[in-house]
PDB file of C-alpha atoms in Angstrom:
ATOM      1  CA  UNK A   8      77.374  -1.195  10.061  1.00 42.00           C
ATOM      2  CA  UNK A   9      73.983   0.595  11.250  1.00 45.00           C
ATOM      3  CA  UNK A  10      75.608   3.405  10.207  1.00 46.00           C
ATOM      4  CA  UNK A  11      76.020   2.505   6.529  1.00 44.00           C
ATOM      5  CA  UNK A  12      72.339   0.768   6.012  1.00 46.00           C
ATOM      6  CA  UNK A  13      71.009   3.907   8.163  1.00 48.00           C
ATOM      7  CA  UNK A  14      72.633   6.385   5.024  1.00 59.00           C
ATOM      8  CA  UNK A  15      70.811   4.287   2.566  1.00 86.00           C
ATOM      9  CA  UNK A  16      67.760   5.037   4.716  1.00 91.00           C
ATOM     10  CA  UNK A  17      65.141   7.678   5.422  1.00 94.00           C
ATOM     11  CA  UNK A  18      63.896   9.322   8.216  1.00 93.00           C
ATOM     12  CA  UNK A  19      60.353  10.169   8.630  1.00 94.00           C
ATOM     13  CA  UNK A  20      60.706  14.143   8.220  1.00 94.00           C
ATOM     14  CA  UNK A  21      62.654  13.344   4.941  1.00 95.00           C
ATOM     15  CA  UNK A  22      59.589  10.743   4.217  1.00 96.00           C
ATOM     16  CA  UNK A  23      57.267  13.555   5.201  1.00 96.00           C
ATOM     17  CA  UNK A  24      58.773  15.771   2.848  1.00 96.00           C
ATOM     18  CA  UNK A  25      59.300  13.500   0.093  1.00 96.00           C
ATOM     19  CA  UNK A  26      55.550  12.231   0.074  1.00 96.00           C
ATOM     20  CA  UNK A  27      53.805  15.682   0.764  1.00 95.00           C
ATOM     21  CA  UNK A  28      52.452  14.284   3.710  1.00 96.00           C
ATOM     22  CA  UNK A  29      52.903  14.975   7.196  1.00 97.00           C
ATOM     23  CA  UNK A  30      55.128  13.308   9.911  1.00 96.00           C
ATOM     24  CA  UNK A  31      51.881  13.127  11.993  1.00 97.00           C
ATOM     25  CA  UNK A  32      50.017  10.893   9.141  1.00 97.00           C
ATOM     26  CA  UNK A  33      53.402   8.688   8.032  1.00 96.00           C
ATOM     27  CA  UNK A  34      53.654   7.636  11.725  1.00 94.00           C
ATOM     28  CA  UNK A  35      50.355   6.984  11.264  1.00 96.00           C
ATOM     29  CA  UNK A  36      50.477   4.933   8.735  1.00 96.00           C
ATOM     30  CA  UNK A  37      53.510   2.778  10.335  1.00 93.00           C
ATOM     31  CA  UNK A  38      50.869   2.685  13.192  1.00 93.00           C
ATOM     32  CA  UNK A  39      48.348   1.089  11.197  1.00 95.00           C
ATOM     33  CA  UNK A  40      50.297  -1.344   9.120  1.00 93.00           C
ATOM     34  CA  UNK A  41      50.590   0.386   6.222  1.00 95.00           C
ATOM     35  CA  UNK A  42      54.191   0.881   5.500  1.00 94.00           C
ATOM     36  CA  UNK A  43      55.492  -2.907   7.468  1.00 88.00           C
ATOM     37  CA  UNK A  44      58.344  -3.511   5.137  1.00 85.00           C
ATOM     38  CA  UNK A  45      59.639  -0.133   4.366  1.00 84.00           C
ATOM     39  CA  UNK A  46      59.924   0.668   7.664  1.00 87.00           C
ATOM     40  CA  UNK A  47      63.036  -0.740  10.946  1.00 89.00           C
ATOM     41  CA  UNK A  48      63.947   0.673  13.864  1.00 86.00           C
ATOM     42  CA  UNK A  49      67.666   1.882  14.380  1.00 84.00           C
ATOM     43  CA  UNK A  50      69.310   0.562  17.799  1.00 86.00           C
ATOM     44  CA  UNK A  51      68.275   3.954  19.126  1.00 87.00           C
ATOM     45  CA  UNK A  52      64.654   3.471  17.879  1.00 84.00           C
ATOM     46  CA  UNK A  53      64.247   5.964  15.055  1.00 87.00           C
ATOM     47  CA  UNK A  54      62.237   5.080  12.353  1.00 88.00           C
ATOM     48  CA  UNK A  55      64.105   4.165   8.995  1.00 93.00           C
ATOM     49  CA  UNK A  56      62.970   3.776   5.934  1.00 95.00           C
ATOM     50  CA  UNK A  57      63.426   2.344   2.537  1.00 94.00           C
ATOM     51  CA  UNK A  58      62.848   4.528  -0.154  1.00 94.00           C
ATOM     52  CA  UNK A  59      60.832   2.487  -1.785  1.00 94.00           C
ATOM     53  CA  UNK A  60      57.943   3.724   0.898  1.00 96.00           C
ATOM     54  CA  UNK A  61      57.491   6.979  -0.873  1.00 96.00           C
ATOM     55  CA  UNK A  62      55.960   4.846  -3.884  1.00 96.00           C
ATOM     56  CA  UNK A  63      53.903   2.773  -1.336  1.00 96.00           C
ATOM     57  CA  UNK A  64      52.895   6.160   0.090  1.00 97.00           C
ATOM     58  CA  UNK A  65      52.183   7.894  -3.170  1.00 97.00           C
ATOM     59  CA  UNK A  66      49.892   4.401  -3.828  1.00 97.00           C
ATOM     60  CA  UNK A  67      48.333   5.119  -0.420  1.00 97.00           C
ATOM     61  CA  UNK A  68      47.276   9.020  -1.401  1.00 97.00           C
ATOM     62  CA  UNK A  69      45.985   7.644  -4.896  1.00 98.00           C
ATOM     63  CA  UNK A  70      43.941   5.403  -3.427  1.00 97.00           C
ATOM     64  CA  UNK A  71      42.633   7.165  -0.547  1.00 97.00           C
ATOM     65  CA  UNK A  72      41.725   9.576  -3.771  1.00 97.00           C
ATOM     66  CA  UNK A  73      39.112   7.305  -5.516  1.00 97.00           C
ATOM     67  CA  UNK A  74      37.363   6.333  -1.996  1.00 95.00           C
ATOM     68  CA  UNK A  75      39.545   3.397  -0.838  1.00 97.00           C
ATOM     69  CA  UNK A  76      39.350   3.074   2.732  1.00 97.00           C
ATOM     70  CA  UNK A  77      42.809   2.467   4.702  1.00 97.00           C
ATOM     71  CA  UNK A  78      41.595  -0.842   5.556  1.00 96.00           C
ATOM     72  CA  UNK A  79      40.857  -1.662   2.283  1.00 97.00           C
ATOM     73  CA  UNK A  80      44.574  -0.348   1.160  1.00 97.00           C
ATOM     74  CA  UNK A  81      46.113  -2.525   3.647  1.00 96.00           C
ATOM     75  CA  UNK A  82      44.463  -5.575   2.347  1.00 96.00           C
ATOM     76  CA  UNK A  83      46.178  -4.560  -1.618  1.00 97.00           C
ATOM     77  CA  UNK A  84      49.106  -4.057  -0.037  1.00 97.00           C
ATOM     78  CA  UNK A  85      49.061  -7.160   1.886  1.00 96.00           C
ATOM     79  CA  UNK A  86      48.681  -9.003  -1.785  1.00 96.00           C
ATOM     80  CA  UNK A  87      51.379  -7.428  -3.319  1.00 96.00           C
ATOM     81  CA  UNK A  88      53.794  -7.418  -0.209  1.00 95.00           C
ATOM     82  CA  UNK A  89      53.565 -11.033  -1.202  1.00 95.00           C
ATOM     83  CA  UNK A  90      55.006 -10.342  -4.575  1.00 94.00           C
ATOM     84  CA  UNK A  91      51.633 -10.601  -6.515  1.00 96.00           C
ATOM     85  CA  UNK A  92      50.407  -7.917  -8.581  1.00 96.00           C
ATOM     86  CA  UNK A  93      47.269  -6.751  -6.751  1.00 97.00           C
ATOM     87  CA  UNK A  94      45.378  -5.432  -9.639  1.00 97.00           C
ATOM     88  CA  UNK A  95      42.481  -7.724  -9.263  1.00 97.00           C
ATOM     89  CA  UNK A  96      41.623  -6.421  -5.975  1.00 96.00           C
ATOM     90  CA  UNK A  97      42.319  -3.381  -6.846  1.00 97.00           C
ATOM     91  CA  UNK A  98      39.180  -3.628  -9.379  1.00 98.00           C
ATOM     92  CA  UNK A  99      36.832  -5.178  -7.450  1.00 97.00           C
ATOM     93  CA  UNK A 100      37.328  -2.493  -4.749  1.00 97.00           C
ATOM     94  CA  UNK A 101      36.367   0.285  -7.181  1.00 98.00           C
ATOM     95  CA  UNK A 102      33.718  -2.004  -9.053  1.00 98.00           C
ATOM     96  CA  UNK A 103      32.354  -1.739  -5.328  1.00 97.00           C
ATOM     97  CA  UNK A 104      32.528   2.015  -4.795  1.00 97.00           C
ATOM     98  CA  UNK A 105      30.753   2.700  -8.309  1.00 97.00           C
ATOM     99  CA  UNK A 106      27.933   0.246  -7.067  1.00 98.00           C
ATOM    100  CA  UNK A 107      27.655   2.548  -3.641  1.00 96.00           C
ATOM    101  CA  UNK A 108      28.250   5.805  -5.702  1.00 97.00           C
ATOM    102  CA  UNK A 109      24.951   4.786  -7.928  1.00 98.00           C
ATOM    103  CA  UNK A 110      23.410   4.133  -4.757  1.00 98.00           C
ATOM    104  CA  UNK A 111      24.142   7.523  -3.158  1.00 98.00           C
ATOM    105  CA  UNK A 112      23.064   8.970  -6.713  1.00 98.00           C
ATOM    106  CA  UNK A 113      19.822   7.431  -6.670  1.00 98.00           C
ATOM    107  CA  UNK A 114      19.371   8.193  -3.329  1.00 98.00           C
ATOM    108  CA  UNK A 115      20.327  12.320  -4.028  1.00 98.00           C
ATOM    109  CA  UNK A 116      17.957  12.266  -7.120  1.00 98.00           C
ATOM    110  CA  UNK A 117      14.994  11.217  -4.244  1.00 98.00           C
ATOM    111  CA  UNK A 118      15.945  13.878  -2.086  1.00 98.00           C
ATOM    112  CA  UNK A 119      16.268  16.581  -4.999  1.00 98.00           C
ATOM    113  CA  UNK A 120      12.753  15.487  -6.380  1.00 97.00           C
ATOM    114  CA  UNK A 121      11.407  15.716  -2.420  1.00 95.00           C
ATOM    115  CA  UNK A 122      13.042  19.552  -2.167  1.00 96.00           C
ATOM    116  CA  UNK A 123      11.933  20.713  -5.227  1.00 97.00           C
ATOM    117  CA  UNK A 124       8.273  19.286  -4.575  1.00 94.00           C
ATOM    118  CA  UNK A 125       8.662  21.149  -1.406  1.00 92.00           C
ATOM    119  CA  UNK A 126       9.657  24.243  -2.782  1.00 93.00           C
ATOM    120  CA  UNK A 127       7.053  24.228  -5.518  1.00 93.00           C
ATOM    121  CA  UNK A 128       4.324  24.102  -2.702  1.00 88.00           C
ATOM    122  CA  UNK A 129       6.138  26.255  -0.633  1.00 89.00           C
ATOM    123  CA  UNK A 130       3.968  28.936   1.544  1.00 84.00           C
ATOM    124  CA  UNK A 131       5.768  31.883   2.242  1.00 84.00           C
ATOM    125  CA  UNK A 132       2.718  33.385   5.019  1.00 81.00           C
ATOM    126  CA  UNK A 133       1.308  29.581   5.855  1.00 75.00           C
ATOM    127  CA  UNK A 134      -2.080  30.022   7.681  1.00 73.00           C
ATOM    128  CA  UNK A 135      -1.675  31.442  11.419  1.00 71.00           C
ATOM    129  CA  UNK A 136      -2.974  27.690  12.854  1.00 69.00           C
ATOM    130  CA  UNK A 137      -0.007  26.397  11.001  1.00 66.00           C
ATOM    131  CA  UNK A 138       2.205  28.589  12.567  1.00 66.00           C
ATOM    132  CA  UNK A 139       1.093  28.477  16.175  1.00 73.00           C
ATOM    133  CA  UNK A 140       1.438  24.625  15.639  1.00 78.00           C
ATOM    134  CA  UNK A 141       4.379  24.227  13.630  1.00 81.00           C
ATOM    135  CA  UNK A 142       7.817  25.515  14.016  1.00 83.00           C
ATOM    136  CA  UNK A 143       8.400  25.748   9.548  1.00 86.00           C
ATOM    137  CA  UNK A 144       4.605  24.259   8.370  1.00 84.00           C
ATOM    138  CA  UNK A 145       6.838  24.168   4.760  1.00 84.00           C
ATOM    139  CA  UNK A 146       8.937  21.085   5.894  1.00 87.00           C
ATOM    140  CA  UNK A 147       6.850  19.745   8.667  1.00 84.00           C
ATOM    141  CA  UNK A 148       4.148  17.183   7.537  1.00 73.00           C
ATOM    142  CA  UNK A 149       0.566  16.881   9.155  1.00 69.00           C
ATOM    143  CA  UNK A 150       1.283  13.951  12.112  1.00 59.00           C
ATOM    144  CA  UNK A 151      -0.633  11.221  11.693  1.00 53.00           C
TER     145      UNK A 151
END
């Protein structure tokens, strides 16, 4: 009987190959939760899985792609393990990482402005006090 459900089954280097990803990352990802109910154990202890895990894994490398952290997929996949469409969580994950990504842009336009400032005032010979002083004069501000 193992025998038969085992055919139906992949192994992880077929799972690897299937998913572009390697066996190193789908144990991994067994490891960490990710793949729970795609995944058994024969009676010798290989890994076996259901072929539905290279859409859960293709889910996984989408979105890993927009910034989702693994922690963060686990939770979606959590929600729709339990047969509910995970959509909303799905949203407010990314509504989340747009808020930080405005953050990190507003932050990045600060230090542009702060570069360019220094480069428009930049010395290229600063004064010989500066330099006995200072290791760069350019970046380093007067201490207080």
């Amino acid at each position: 009987m193992e025998a038969l459900i085992a055919d139906r089954k992949l192994k992880i280097g077929d799972v690897a190959q299937r998913s572009c990803l390697s066996v190193k990352t789908v144990r991994y990802y067994e490891e960490i939760g990710l793949l729970a109910p795609t995944v058994e154990r024969s009676e010798s202890g290989y890994r076996l899985f259901d072929p539905s895990v290279i859409n859960r894994l293709a889910f996984v490398r989408r979105a890993q792609s927009l910034g989702l952290s693994l922690n963060e997929i686990r939770d979606i996949l959590k929600i729709s393990d339990q047969g509910e469409l995970p959509c909303q969580e799905v949203k407010q994950h990314l509504a989340s990482k747009v808020e930080e990504i405005n953050q990190q842009i507003t932050a990045l336009e600060i230090l542009k402005s702060e570069l360019q400032q220094l480069l428009n005032h930049w010395q290229d010979r600063p004064s010989s006090v500066q330099f006995n002083t200072k290791i760069c004069p350019n970046i380093q501000r007067e201490s207080p």
